[in-house]
Coordinates of C-alpha atoms and ligand atoms in Angstrom, one line a residue:
X1 CA -183.1 59.8 -118.9
X2 CA -182.4 63.4 -117.7
X3 CA -180.4 64.4 -115.2
X4 CA -179.0 67.6 -112.7
X5 CA -176.0 68.3 -111.1
X6 CA -176.3 71.4 -109.0
X7 CA -174.5 73.2 -107.5
X8 CA -173.8 76.9 -104.9
X9 CA -170.8 77.0 -102.1
X10 CA -167.1 78.8 -102.8
X11 CA -165.4 75.8 -105.0
X12 CA -165.0 76.4 -108.6
X13 CA -168.6 74.7 -109.6
X14 CA -167.3 74.3 -113.6
X15 CA -165.2 70.3 -112.1
X16 CA -168.0 69.9 -109.8
X17 CA -170.7 69.7 -111.9
X18 CA -169.8 67.8 -114.5
X19 CA -168.0 65.1 -112.4
X20 CA -172.0 65.0 -110.7
X21 CA -172.9 64.1 -114.8
X22 CA -170.7 61.1 -115.6
X23 CA -172.2 59.9 -112.2
X24 CA -175.4 60.3 -114.4
X25 CA -174.5 59.2 -117.4
X26 CA -175.9 55.2 -116.8
X27 CA -179.3 57.0 -116.8
X28 CA -179.0 57.2 -120.7
X29 CA -178.2 61.0 -122.4
X30 CA -178.3 62.3 -125.6
X31 CA -177.4 65.9 -125.0
X32 CA -175.3 67.4 -122.0
X33 CA -175.5 71.3 -121.0
X34 CA -174.0 73.6 -118.0
X35 CA -174.5 77.2 -117.1
X36 CA -172.2 78.8 -114.6
X37 CA -173.2 82.3 -113.5
X38 CA -169.0 84.8 -112.7
X39 CA -169.7 87.3 -110.3
X40 CA -166.4 88.0 -110.8
X41 CA -167.5 92.7 -111.6
X42 CA -165.3 94.8 -113.2
X43 CA -165.9 97.5 -115.3
X44 CA -169.4 98.2 -116.8
X45 CA -169.1 94.4 -116.1
X46 CA -171.7 92.9 -114.8
X47 CA -172.8 89.3 -112.7
X48 CA -173.4 87.3 -115.4
X49 CA -173.8 83.5 -116.3
X50 CA -171.6 81.8 -118.9
X51 CA -173.4 78.4 -120.6
X52 CA -172.2 76.3 -122.8
X53 CA -173.7 72.5 -124.6
X54 CA -173.0 69.5 -126.6
X55 CA -175.1 67.0 -128.2
X56 CA -173.1 63.8 -127.5
X57 CA -171.2 63.0 -124.0
X58 CA -170.3 64.4 -121.9
X59 CA -166.8 64.2 -122.6
X60 CA -167.9 66.5 -125.7
X61 CA -169.3 69.0 -123.6
X62 CA -165.6 68.9 -121.8
X63 CA -164.0 69.3 -124.6
X64 CA -166.0 72.1 -124.9
X65 CA -165.5 73.8 -122.2
X66 CA -161.2 73.4 -122.7
X67 CA -162.2 75.1 -125.9
X68 CA -162.6 78.2 -124.2
X69 CA -161.0 77.9 -121.0
X70 CA -163.4 77.1 -118.6
X71 CA -166.3 78.6 -117.1
X72 CA -165.0 80.0 -113.5
X73 CA -167.9 80.4 -110.8
X74 CA -168.9 79.3 -107.3
X75 CA -173.0 78.7 -108.3
X76 CA -174.2 76.7 -111.2
X77 CA -176.3 74.3 -113.7
X78 CA -176.1 71.2 -115.5
X79 CA -177.9 68.4 -117.0
X80 CA -178.2 65.7 -118.9
X81 CA -181.2 65.6 -121.5
X82 CA -182.8 62.4 -123.7
X83 CA -185.2 64.2 -125.8
X84 CA -188.3 64.2 -125.6
X85 CA -189.9 67.7 -126.3
X86 CA -187.9 68.0 -130.0
X87 CA -184.8 67.1 -131.9
X88 CA -181.0 65.4 -130.0
X89 CA -179.1 69.5 -131.0
X90 CA -177.7 71.9 -128.9
X91 CA -180.5 74.6 -129.4
X92 CA -183.3 71.8 -127.6
X93 CA -180.1 70.7 -124.9
X94 CA -180.7 72.7 -120.9
X95 CA -179.4 74.3 -119.4
X96 CA -182.2 77.0 -121.4
X97 CA -183.2 80.4 -120.6
X98 CA -184.5 83.7 -120.6
X99 CA -182.3 86.6 -122.1
X100 CA -184.5 89.8 -120.5
X101 CA -184.5 88.4 -117.0
X102 CA -181.2 86.6 -116.7
X103 CA -183.4 83.9 -115.5
X104 CA -181.3 80.2 -116.8
X105 CA -183.4 77.1 -115.8
X106 CA -182.6 73.2 -116.2
X107 CA -185.1 70.3 -115.8
X108 CA -186.2 66.5 -116.0
X109 CA -190.0 66.1 -116.4
X110 CA -193.2 67.2 -118.8
X111 CA -194.6 70.3 -119.2
X112 CA -198.1 69.3 -120.9
X113 CA -199.7 72.7 -120.2
X114 CA -196.2 73.8 -122.8
X115 CA -197.8 75.2 -125.9
X116 CA -200.8 76.8 -123.7
X117 CA -198.1 79.0 -121.9
X118 CA -195.9 79.0 -125.0
X119 CA -199.0 80.9 -127.0
X120 CA -199.3 83.4 -124.9
X121 CA -195.7 84.0 -123.4
X122 CA -195.9 84.7 -127.3
X123 CA -197.9 87.4 -127.1
X124 CA -196.0 88.8 -124.1
X125 CA -193.5 89.5 -127.1
X126 CA -191.1 86.0 -126.6
X127 CA -188.9 84.7 -128.7
X128 CA -188.3 81.3 -129.5
X129 CA -184.8 78.9 -130.0
X130 CA -185.4 76.0 -129.0
X131 CA -189.0 73.6 -129.7
X132 CA -188.8 72.6 -126.1
X133 CA -191.5 72.0 -122.7
X134 CA -188.3 73.2 -121.3
X135 CA -187.2 76.8 -122.8
X136 CA -191.2 78.1 -121.7
X137 CA -191.0 76.6 -118.4
X138 CA -187.6 79.2 -118.2
X139 CA -189.9 82.1 -119.9
X140 CA -191.9 81.4 -118.3
X141 CA -190.6 82.4 -114.4
X142 CA -188.4 85.2 -116.9
X143 CA -191.9 86.6 -117.6
X144 CA -193.1 87.1 -113.5
X145 CA -190.0 87.8 -113.1
X146 CA -189.8 91.2 -110.2
X147 CA -187.1 91.1 -108.5
X148 CA -187.2 87.6 -106.0
X149 CA -186.3 84.3 -108.2
X150 CA -188.1 81.8 -105.4
X151 CA -191.7 84.1 -105.6
X152 CA -191.2 84.3 -110.3
X153 CA -190.7 80.2 -109.6
X154 CA -193.2 79.6 -107.3
X155 CA -195.7 81.3 -109.4
X156 CA -194.3 79.8 -113.1
X157 CA -195.7 76.1 -111.3
X158 CA -198.8 76.9 -110.0
X159 CA -199.0 77.9 -114.0
X160 CA -197.5 74.4 -115.4
X161 CA -199.6 70.7 -115.3
X162 CA -196.3 67.5 -115.3
X163 CA -193.4 66.6 -114.0
X164 CA -190.7 68.3 -113.2
X165 CA -188.1 68.3 -111.1
X166 CA -186.4 72.3 -111.6
X167 CA -183.0 74.0 -110.9
X168 CA -182.8 77.5 -111.9
X169 CA -180.7 80.9 -111.2
X170 CA -180.7 84.1 -112.2
X171 CA -178.1 86.5 -113.0
X172 CA -179.2 89.6 -110.9
X173 CA -178.8 86.9 -108.3
X174 CA -175.9 85.9 -107.0
X175 CA -176.4 84.4 -104.3
X176 CA -179.3 82.1 -104.7
X177 CA -180.0 78.8 -106.2
X178 CA -184.0 77.6 -106.6
X179 CA -184.9 73.9 -106.4
X180 CA -187.6 72.2 -107.0
X181 CA -189.8 69.2 -107.5
X182 CA -193.1 67.3 -108.7
X183 CA -193.2 64.0 -109.7
X184 CA -189.3 63.4 -109.9
X185 CA -186.3 62.7 -107.9
X186 CA -184.4 65.7 -106.9
X187 CA -181.9 66.3 -103.9
X188 CA -180.3 68.5 -102.3
X189 CA -177.0 67.9 -100.6
X190 CA -176.4 69.5 -97.7
X191 CA -172.4 70.5 -97.1
X192 CA -170.4 73.5 -95.0
X193 CA -171.4 76.1 -97.2
X194 CA -172.1 74.2 -100.2
X195 CA -174.6 73.1 -101.2
X196 CA -175.1 70.6 -103.8
X197 CA -178.0 69.3 -105.6
X198 CA -178.2 66.5 -108.0
X199 CA -181.8 64.3 -109.3
X200 CA -179.7 60.7 -108.3
X201 CA -177.9 60.5 -105.2
X202 CA -174.9 59.6 -106.6
X203 CA -174.1 62.6 -108.0
X204 CA -174.0 63.9 -104.6
X205 CA -171.6 61.3 -102.3
X206 CA -168.4 62.8 -103.4
X207 CA -169.1 65.2 -101.2
X208 CA -171.2 65.6 -98.4
X209 CA -173.5 62.5 -97.4
X210 CA -177.0 64.6 -95.5
X211 CA -178.9 65.3 -97.7
X212 CA -183.5 67.4 -97.9
X213 CA -184.8 64.4 -100.5
X214 CA -187.8 66.8 -101.7
X215 CA -191.5 65.7 -101.8
X216 CA -193.1 67.0 -104.6
X217 CA -194.6 70.9 -104.6
X218 CA -192.0 71.2 -102.8
X219 CA -189.8 74.1 -103.6
X220 CA -186.4 75.5 -102.3
X221 CA -184.1 79.0 -102.6
X222 CA -181.1 77.9 -101.4
X223 CA -177.8 80.9 -100.8
X224 CA -175.2 79.7 -98.6
X225 CA -175.9 80.6 -95.6
X226 CA -178.6 77.7 -95.5
X227 CA -181.6 76.5 -97.4
X228 CA -185.3 77.7 -96.3
X229 CA -187.8 74.5 -97.9
X230 CA -191.9 76.5 -98.9
X231 CA -194.2 74.7 -101.3
X232 CA -195.5 77.0 -104.5
X233 CA -197.7 78.8 -102.6
X234 CA -194.6 79.7 -100.6
X235 CA -196.4 78.5 -97.1
X236 CA -192.9 77.0 -95.2
X237 CA -192.5 74.1 -95.4
X238 CA -190.1 71.6 -93.1
X239 CA -187.9 69.1 -93.7
X240 CA -185.7 66.2 -92.7
X241 CA -182.3 66.2 -93.1
X242 CA -180.9 62.7 -93.5
X243 CA -177.7 60.7 -94.7
X244 CA -178.1 59.6 -98.4
X245 CA -177.3 55.7 -97.6
X246 CA -175.2 55.2 -100.4
X247 CA -171.3 53.3 -100.2
X248 CA -169.5 55.6 -103.0
X249 CA -167.4 52.2 -104.0
X250 CA -170.4 50.6 -104.6
X251 CA -171.0 53.0 -107.4
X252 CA -167.2 52.4 -108.7
X253 CA -166.1 50.5 -111.3
X254 CA -163.2 49.0 -109.3
X255 CA -161.3 46.2 -112.4
X256 CA -164.7 45.6 -113.9
X257 CA -164.8 46.7 -117.2
X258 CA -168.6 47.1 -117.7
X259 CA -170.8 48.3 -114.8
X260 CA -173.7 45.7 -116.3
X261 CA -170.2 42.4 -116.0
X262 CA -169.7 44.0 -113.1
X263 CA -173.2 43.7 -110.6
X264 CA -173.6 40.6 -112.8
X265 CA -171.0 39.4 -110.9
X266 CA -172.7 41.1 -107.9
X267 CA -175.8 38.3 -107.3
X268 CA -174.1 36.2 -104.7
X269 CA -172.9 39.0 -102.5
X270 CA -176.8 40.8 -103.3
X271 CA -178.8 38.6 -102.8
X272 CA -176.8 38.0 -98.6
X273 CA -177.7 41.5 -98.2
X274 CA -181.8 41.0 -99.7
X275 CA -181.8 37.7 -97.8
X276 CA -179.6 39.0 -94.3
X277 CA -181.8 38.1 -91.4
X278 CA -185.2 38.0 -93.3
X279 CA -184.7 33.6 -93.5
X280 CA -185.5 33.0 -89.5
X281 CA -184.4 29.3 -90.3
X282 CA -185.4 28.0 -87.0
X283 CA -188.8 28.5 -86.9
X284 CA -189.2 28.4 -90.8
X285 CA -190.5 31.4 -91.6
X286 CA -189.8 34.6 -93.5
X287 CA -189.3 37.5 -91.4
X288 CA -190.3 40.8 -93.1
X289 CA -190.0 44.5 -90.7
X290 CA -191.3 46.2 -93.1
X291 CA -194.6 43.8 -93.5
X292 CA -195.3 43.0 -90.2
X293 CA -197.8 46.4 -90.0
X294 CA -200.1 44.6 -93.0
X295 CA -199.8 41.5 -92.1
X296 CA -203.7 40.7 -91.2
X297 CA -204.2 43.0 -95.2
X298 CA -201.6 40.1 -96.6
X299 CA -203.5 36.6 -94.7
X300 CA -206.6 37.5 -95.7
X301 CA -205.7 39.6 -99.2
X302 CA -208.7 38.9 -101.8
X303 CA -206.8 39.0 -104.9
X304 CA -202.5 40.5 -105.6
X305 CA -201.8 42.5 -107.7
X306 CA -198.0 43.0 -109.2
X307 CA -197.4 45.8 -111.7
X308 CA -194.8 47.6 -113.4
X309 CA -192.6 47.6 -116.9
X310 CA -189.6 46.0 -118.4
X311 CA -187.4 44.0 -116.9
X312 CA -189.8 45.2 -113.3
X313 CA -192.2 43.1 -114.8
X314 CA -191.2 40.0 -115.8
X315 CA -189.8 40.3 -111.9
X316 CA -193.9 40.5 -111.4
X317 CA -194.6 38.4 -113.4
X318 CA -192.5 35.1 -111.7
X319 CA -193.9 36.7 -108.2
X320 CA -197.6 35.9 -110.2
X321 CA -196.5 32.8 -109.8
X322 CA -195.1 31.5 -106.9
X323 CA -197.9 33.6 -105.0
X324 CA -200.7 31.9 -106.1
X325 CA -198.8 28.9 -105.8
X326 CA -197.2 28.8 -102.0
X327 CA -199.4 31.2 -100.6
X328 CA -202.5 30.7 -102.7
X329 CA -204.4 34.0 -103.4
X330 CA -205.0 34.8 -106.8
X331 CA -202.1 37.7 -108.3
X332 CA -201.8 39.2 -111.0
X333 CA -199.1 40.3 -113.1
X334 CA -200.0 43.5 -115.4
X335 CA -198.2 46.4 -117.2
X336 CA -198.5 49.0 -115.2
X337 CA -198.7 51.7 -118.3
X338 CA -201.6 49.7 -118.9
X339 CA -202.9 49.0 -115.9
X340 CA -203.5 53.0 -115.2
X341 CA -205.0 53.7 -119.1
X342 CA -208.4 50.1 -118.4
X343 CA -210.4 51.1 -115.7
X344 CA -209.2 48.4 -113.1
X345 CA -211.6 46.7 -110.3
X346 CA -210.4 46.6 -107.0
X347 CA -212.3 45.1 -104.8
X348 CA -212.3 44.5 -101.8
X349 CA -208.9 43.3 -100.5
X350 CA -207.0 43.8 -103.4
X351 CA -203.0 44.7 -102.5
X352 CA -201.3 45.9 -105.6
X353 CA -197.3 45.8 -106.0
X354 CA -195.3 48.2 -107.3
X355 CA -192.1 46.5 -108.7
X356 CA -189.0 48.9 -109.1
X357 CA -185.7 48.8 -109.3
X358 CA -185.2 53.3 -109.0
X359 CA -188.4 53.6 -107.2
X360 CA -188.6 56.2 -109.5
X361 CA -190.9 54.7 -113.5
X362 CA -193.3 57.6 -114.2
X363 CA -195.5 54.4 -115.3
X364 CA -195.5 52.3 -112.7
X365 CA -196.0 54.8 -110.3
X366 CA -200.0 56.7 -111.3
X367 CA -200.0 52.8 -111.8
X368 CA -199.7 53.3 -108.0
X369 CA -201.6 55.9 -107.8
X370 CA -204.5 54.6 -109.5
X371 CA -204.9 51.8 -107.4
X372 CA -204.3 53.0 -104.4
X373 CA -206.9 55.8 -105.0
X374 CA -209.9 52.8 -105.7
X375 CA -208.9 51.5 -101.5
X376 CA -206.4 49.2 -102.7
X377 CA -203.3 48.9 -99.9
X378 CA -200.1 49.7 -101.7
X379 CA -196.8 47.7 -101.6
X380 CA -194.0 48.6 -102.7
X381 CA -191.0 46.6 -104.4
X382 CA -188.0 48.6 -104.5
X383 CA -184.6 49.0 -104.5
X384 CA -183.5 53.1 -104.4
X385 CA -184.7 54.0 -100.3
X386 CA -186.5 57.4 -100.0
X387 CA -187.6 56.4 -103.7
X388 CA -191.3 57.7 -104.6
X389 CA -192.6 54.3 -104.5
X390 CA -191.0 53.7 -101.4
X391 CA -192.3 57.2 -99.3
X392 CA -195.7 56.8 -101.4
X393 CA -196.5 53.4 -100.3
X394 CA -198.4 51.8 -97.4
X395 CA -195.4 49.0 -96.7
X396 CA -192.8 47.5 -98.5
X397 CA -189.7 45.6 -98.4
X398 CA -186.3 47.5 -100.0
X399 CA -184.0 45.0 -102.2
X400 CA -181.2 45.9 -100.9
X401 CA -178.8 44.8 -103.6
X402 CA -177.0 48.3 -104.0
X403 CA -176.8 50.8 -106.5
X404 CA -177.5 49.7 -109.8
X405 CA -175.6 51.8 -112.6
X406 CA -175.8 49.4 -115.4
X407 CA -178.6 50.2 -118.0
X408 CA -179.4 47.7 -118.4
X409 CA -181.9 45.7 -114.9
X410 CA -179.7 42.2 -113.7
X411 CA -178.7 41.8 -109.6
X412 CA -182.4 44.4 -109.3
X413 CA -184.1 41.9 -111.3
X414 CA -182.8 38.3 -108.9
X415 CA -183.5 40.8 -105.6
X416 CA -186.6 41.7 -107.3
X417 CA -188.0 38.2 -108.0
X418 CA -186.3 36.8 -104.5
X419 CA -187.9 39.9 -102.6
X420 CA -190.6 38.2 -104.1
X421 CA -190.5 35.0 -103.2
X422 CA -189.9 36.1 -99.5
X423 CA -193.5 37.6 -99.4
X424 CA -195.0 34.6 -101.4
X425 CA -193.8 32.6 -98.3
X426 CA -194.2 35.5 -96.6
X427 CA -198.1 34.9 -96.5
X428 CA -198.9 30.8 -97.0
X429 CA -196.4 30.4 -94.2
X430 CA -199.2 32.1 -92.2
X431 CA -201.5 30.7 -94.1
X432 CA -201.4 27.2 -94.7
X433 CA -197.9 26.1 -95.2
X434 CA -195.8 24.2 -92.8
X435 CA -193.7 25.3 -90.4
X436 CA -191.8 22.1 -92.2
X437 CA -192.6 22.4 -95.4
X438 CA -190.7 26.3 -95.7
X439 CA -188.3 25.1 -94.2
X440 CA -187.8 22.6 -96.5
X441 CA -187.7 25.7 -98.8
X442 CA -186.2 28.5 -96.8
X443 CA -182.6 26.0 -96.6
X444 CA -182.8 26.0 -100.5
X445 CA -183.5 30.0 -100.5
X446 CA -180.4 30.4 -97.9
X447 CA -177.6 28.4 -100.9
X448 CA -179.7 30.4 -104.1
X449 CA -176.1 33.3 -103.7
X450 CA -174.0 30.0 -103.8
X451 CA -175.6 28.8 -106.3
X452 CA -175.1 32.1 -108.8
X453 CA -171.8 31.4 -107.7
X454 CA -171.2 28.6 -109.2
X455 CA -173.0 29.6 -113.1
X456 CA -170.8 32.9 -112.9
X457 CA -167.4 30.1 -112.5
X458 CA -169.3 29.0 -116.6
X459 CA -169.2 32.2 -117.6
X460 CA -166.2 30.7 -120.4
X461 CA -168.1 27.9 -121.6
X462 CA -171.1 29.9 -122.1
X463 CA -169.4 33.1 -124.1
X464 CA -167.8 30.6 -126.7
X465 CA -171.6 30.0 -126.5
X466 CA -172.5 32.4 -127.7
X467 CA -169.5 33.2 -130.1
X468 CA -171.0 30.8 -132.0
X469 CA -174.1 32.8 -132.4
X470 CA -173.0 36.0 -131.5
X471 CA -173.9 36.5 -135.5
X472 CA -177.3 35.7 -136.1
X473 CA -179.7 38.8 -135.4
X474 CA -183.4 36.7 -134.4
X475 CA -183.7 34.8 -132.0
X476 CA -186.7 33.0 -129.8
X477 CA -185.8 32.8 -126.0
X478 CA -188.8 29.9 -124.7
X479 CA -189.9 28.6 -122.1
X480 CA -192.7 27.6 -119.5
X481 CA -193.9 27.9 -115.8
X482 CA -192.3 29.8 -113.4
X483 CA -189.1 30.1 -116.9
X484 CA -191.3 31.2 -118.8
X485 CA -190.5 35.0 -117.7
X486 CA -187.4 33.9 -117.2
X487 CA -187.0 33.8 -120.6
X488 CA -188.7 37.5 -121.7
X489 CA -186.2 38.7 -119.8
X490 CA -183.7 36.6 -121.7
X491 CA -184.7 38.2 -124.8
X492 CA -185.4 41.5 -123.5
X493 CA -181.2 41.7 -122.0
X494 CA -180.0 40.8 -125.6
X495 CA -181.9 43.1 -127.5
X496 CA -181.4 46.2 -125.6
X497 CA -178.0 45.7 -125.0
X498 CA -176.5 43.9 -128.3
X499 CA -179.6 44.8 -130.5
X500 CA -180.4 41.7 -132.2
X501 CA -183.7 41.3 -132.6
X502 CA -185.6 38.2 -130.2
X503 CA -188.8 37.3 -128.7
X504 CA -189.7 35.2 -126.2
X505 CA -192.9 33.2 -125.3
X506 CA -194.3 30.9 -123.1
X507 CA -192.5 27.6 -125.7
X508 CA -195.7 26.5 -126.3
X509 CA -197.0 29.3 -127.6
X510 CA -194.4 28.6 -131.1
X511 CA -196.6 26.4 -132.3
X512 CA -198.8 29.3 -132.7
X513 CA -197.0 31.5 -135.5
X514 CA -193.7 31.8 -134.4
X515 CA -192.7 28.3 -134.9
X516 CA -192.6 29.8 -139.2
X517 CA -189.8 32.4 -137.9
X518 CA -187.4 29.4 -137.3
X519 CA -185.4 28.4 -140.2
X520 CA -181.6 26.5 -140.4
X521 CA -179.3 27.3 -137.8
X522 CA -181.0 30.4 -135.5
X523 CA -181.0 30.7 -132.4
X524 CA -183.3 29.5 -130.0
X525 CA -182.5 29.0 -126.0
X526 CA -185.2 26.6 -124.2
X527 CA -184.9 27.0 -120.8
X528 CA -185.4 23.5 -120.0
X529 CA -184.3 22.8 -116.5
X530 CA -186.1 19.8 -114.9
X531 CA -189.5 20.8 -113.7
X532 CA -193.0 20.2 -114.3
X533 CA -193.6 20.5 -117.4
X534 CA -189.6 19.1 -118.2
X535 CA -191.3 16.5 -120.6
X536 CA -193.0 19.4 -122.3
X537 CA -190.3 21.5 -123.1
X538 CA -189.0 18.7 -124.9
X539 CA -191.0 17.7 -127.3
X540 CA -190.9 21.6 -127.9
X541 CA -187.8 21.2 -128.4
X542 CA -188.1 18.8 -131.4
X543 CA -190.5 20.8 -132.6
X544 CA -187.5 23.4 -133.2
X545 CA -185.1 21.0 -134.3
X546 CA -186.8 19.3 -136.9
X547 CA -186.7 22.3 -139.1
X548 CA -183.4 23.6 -138.2
X549 CA -183.2 26.1 -135.6
X550 CA -180.5 25.7 -132.8
X551 CA -181.1 25.3 -129.4
X552 CA -179.2 26.6 -127.0
X553 CA -181.1 24.9 -123.3
X554 CA -180.1 26.0 -120.1
X555 CA -180.7 22.3 -118.1
X556 CA -180.0 21.4 -115.2
X557 CA -177.0 20.0 -113.8
X558 CA -176.8 15.9 -114.2
X559 CA -179.1 16.5 -117.3
X560 CA -176.6 14.9 -119.6
X561 CA -179.2 13.3 -121.4
X562 CA -180.5 16.5 -123.1
X563 CA -177.6 16.8 -124.6
X564 CA -178.5 14.6 -127.3
X565 CA -181.0 16.3 -128.6
X566 CA -179.8 20.4 -128.1
X567 CA -176.9 22.1 -130.1
X568 CA -175.4 23.6 -126.5
X569 CA -176.2 22.9 -123.1
X570 CA -175.6 25.4 -120.6
X571 CA -176.2 24.0 -116.7
X572 CA -177.2 25.6 -114.0
X573 CA -177.6 23.5 -109.5
X574 CA -180.8 21.5 -109.2
X575 CA -183.3 24.1 -107.0
X576 CA -187.3 23.1 -107.2
X577 CA -188.6 24.9 -110.0
X578 CA -190.1 28.4 -108.1
X579 CA -187.2 29.1 -107.1
X580 CA -185.3 28.7 -110.4
X581 CA -185.3 31.6 -112.2
X582 CA -182.6 33.7 -110.2
X583 CA -180.2 30.7 -111.3
X584 CA -181.6 30.6 -115.4
X585 CA -181.7 33.7 -115.6
X586 CA -178.1 34.6 -114.8
X587 CA -176.1 32.0 -118.1
X588 CA -178.9 34.1 -120.1
X589 CA -176.8 37.6 -118.1
X590 CA -174.2 36.8 -118.9
X591 CA -175.0 35.7 -123.4
X592 CA -176.8 38.7 -123.7
X593 CA -173.7 40.5 -121.7
X594 CA -170.7 38.9 -124.0
X595 CA -173.2 39.0 -127.6
X596 CA -173.2 43.1 -126.9
X597 CA -168.2 43.0 -126.1
X598 CA -168.2 40.9 -129.5
X599 CA -170.6 43.3 -131.6
X600 CA -168.6 46.6 -130.4
X601 CA -171.5 48.2 -128.3
X602 CA -171.1 49.8 -125.2
X603 CA -172.7 47.8 -122.8
X604 CA -173.9 50.6 -120.0
X605 CA -175.1 52.9 -122.4
X606 CA -176.8 51.4 -125.3
X607 CA -178.6 53.3 -127.7
X608 CA -181.6 54.9 -126.7
X609 CA -182.8 53.6 -122.9
X610 CA -183.2 55.1 -120.2
X611 CA -182.1 54.2 -116.7
X612 CA -185.3 54.9 -114.5
X613 CA -187.8 56.2 -117.2
X614 CA -189.6 58.9 -115.3
X615 CA -192.2 60.3 -118.4
X616 CA -195.1 58.6 -119.1
Ligands
LIG701 C1 -183.8 46.9 -118.8 C2 -184.9 48.0 -117.7 C3 -186.5 48.7 -117.8 C4 -186.4 48.5 -116.3 C5 -187.7 49.0 -116.5 C6 -188.4 49.4 -114.5 O1 -182.7 45.4 -118.3 O2 -183.5 47.8 -117.0 O3 -187.2 47.8 -118.7 O4 -186.7 47.1 -115.5 O5 -187.7 49.9 -116.9 O6 -187.0 50.2 -113.6 P1 -187.7 50.3 -112.4 O7 -188.0 49.1 -111.9 O8 -186.9 50.7 -112.6 O9 -189.2 50.6 -112.5

């Protein structure tokens, strides 16, 4: 979603800000803008702020900047906007300003009471030039400005409801940058007489790895000599400078054509990292440092609610199956967006697990708070270290799969499934599972990375199969049991980057309606690895074939028989069923990738999508 970069220091800000915006491009956006304070004073000319905005890519903004000869100055703000209030046009792009006070602002989030504030400001004579809630905030700060930018920002934030991460400058204070957050992430990178503020660490690490991650209601006044953190009532707040754990190489594309392809191929390594130090073969147990304090609660848990959105929800659904199957605790996976609004019943012994790559998804956060406020113990299964979910849960387990830049989630999915599998085994071993039984599964779990390597070697086969069906506009993805969520994930991957309509469902559900869709040559992808329901899946395959559908099966290596029942087969190594989704999803990720490339789409910047959905 929207991205913020701001700079105050001794260097020229423009290139640094534009580079920062490029690092945030993966989050998804539709327009970009920049404002830089030119402090040069000559004749009647006093410090002033120049602004440039453009619809489309950051490269369009760069072209604009080149046309006007660039913006000079060492204090500035930049933004990539993902439209919420008002269409995609230059007038709605950030920064927004209040001409009277000379205040410029960039904003991530949504100001919920903007309509009432707008009426108030219009009565005060403010003229609006955009349809955005952000312009309302810039004018409100301007209205309250009496020569102290920090105080004006604090005053305005006391009046607003909603979520925000903001960065603000004022032409009357050429040595001041004020930033603040509530509900939307913001990090202050601390350098030597320079500070880089961004909504995402990836825009900071090229400059400094020392940083302060802001908490809700923090307001930070930054000058070139230092900074002060307060709350919206101006009470000083202590802050902690920590090391950003983000390796610059990890966010570079390297030799790959797309981040998505890089991340698909990284999965053997990312899962080795995820498992490192957590699989204790000798003792036949899982070691999860983040959960030991709550081991007793996990053993006694009466119900586990797993929640998330999109791909994270699909991983949560696999978590639901595996926790019930191995740990024998009732579990349910639910869309965070639905959970939070349905007045959920939280009984004693309920644990809520928030599953999220970014740790910032607004719906997942809201569901987490709802469950926590009703007395549930809260756990996070999160990738981004220091993210809001990781900080606002009682305990948790990091994925440790490294930064995921591709908008379509791949390595985070397998990381989420791996962590949920480990949580299930952590609980199971403390409840009913014997050390031997657990050790048997751990032995296989440890080999998942090398098995994924074997699947990745068949990329060429997957590409050729995809080529056969890439022109088809409707696909089905079908699976049962553990691989029903994998089918959902395969369909989601295909639709979000190749814009092909795809539906995932339990294979048995097909007969209850969707079978009407099947026509001659329609691709139906079946997850048909060997398992408890193999024979039933074979019957479903026959039903599709009987109606002219073309079946692509993801099957177990050595299953030669299946070739007689479908048009194409993609093989994965044999593992116990409960561990199979980490393997069966790999050909589906590759298929979606190839389909998108063949259709000429920008795989890493799919239309309308944002990497991190920080609004409800
Ligand atoms: C799909 C995808 C999304 C996310 C969802 C939740 O490829 O990436 O469906 O999984 O928006 O995001 P996180 O995991 O950051 O909470």
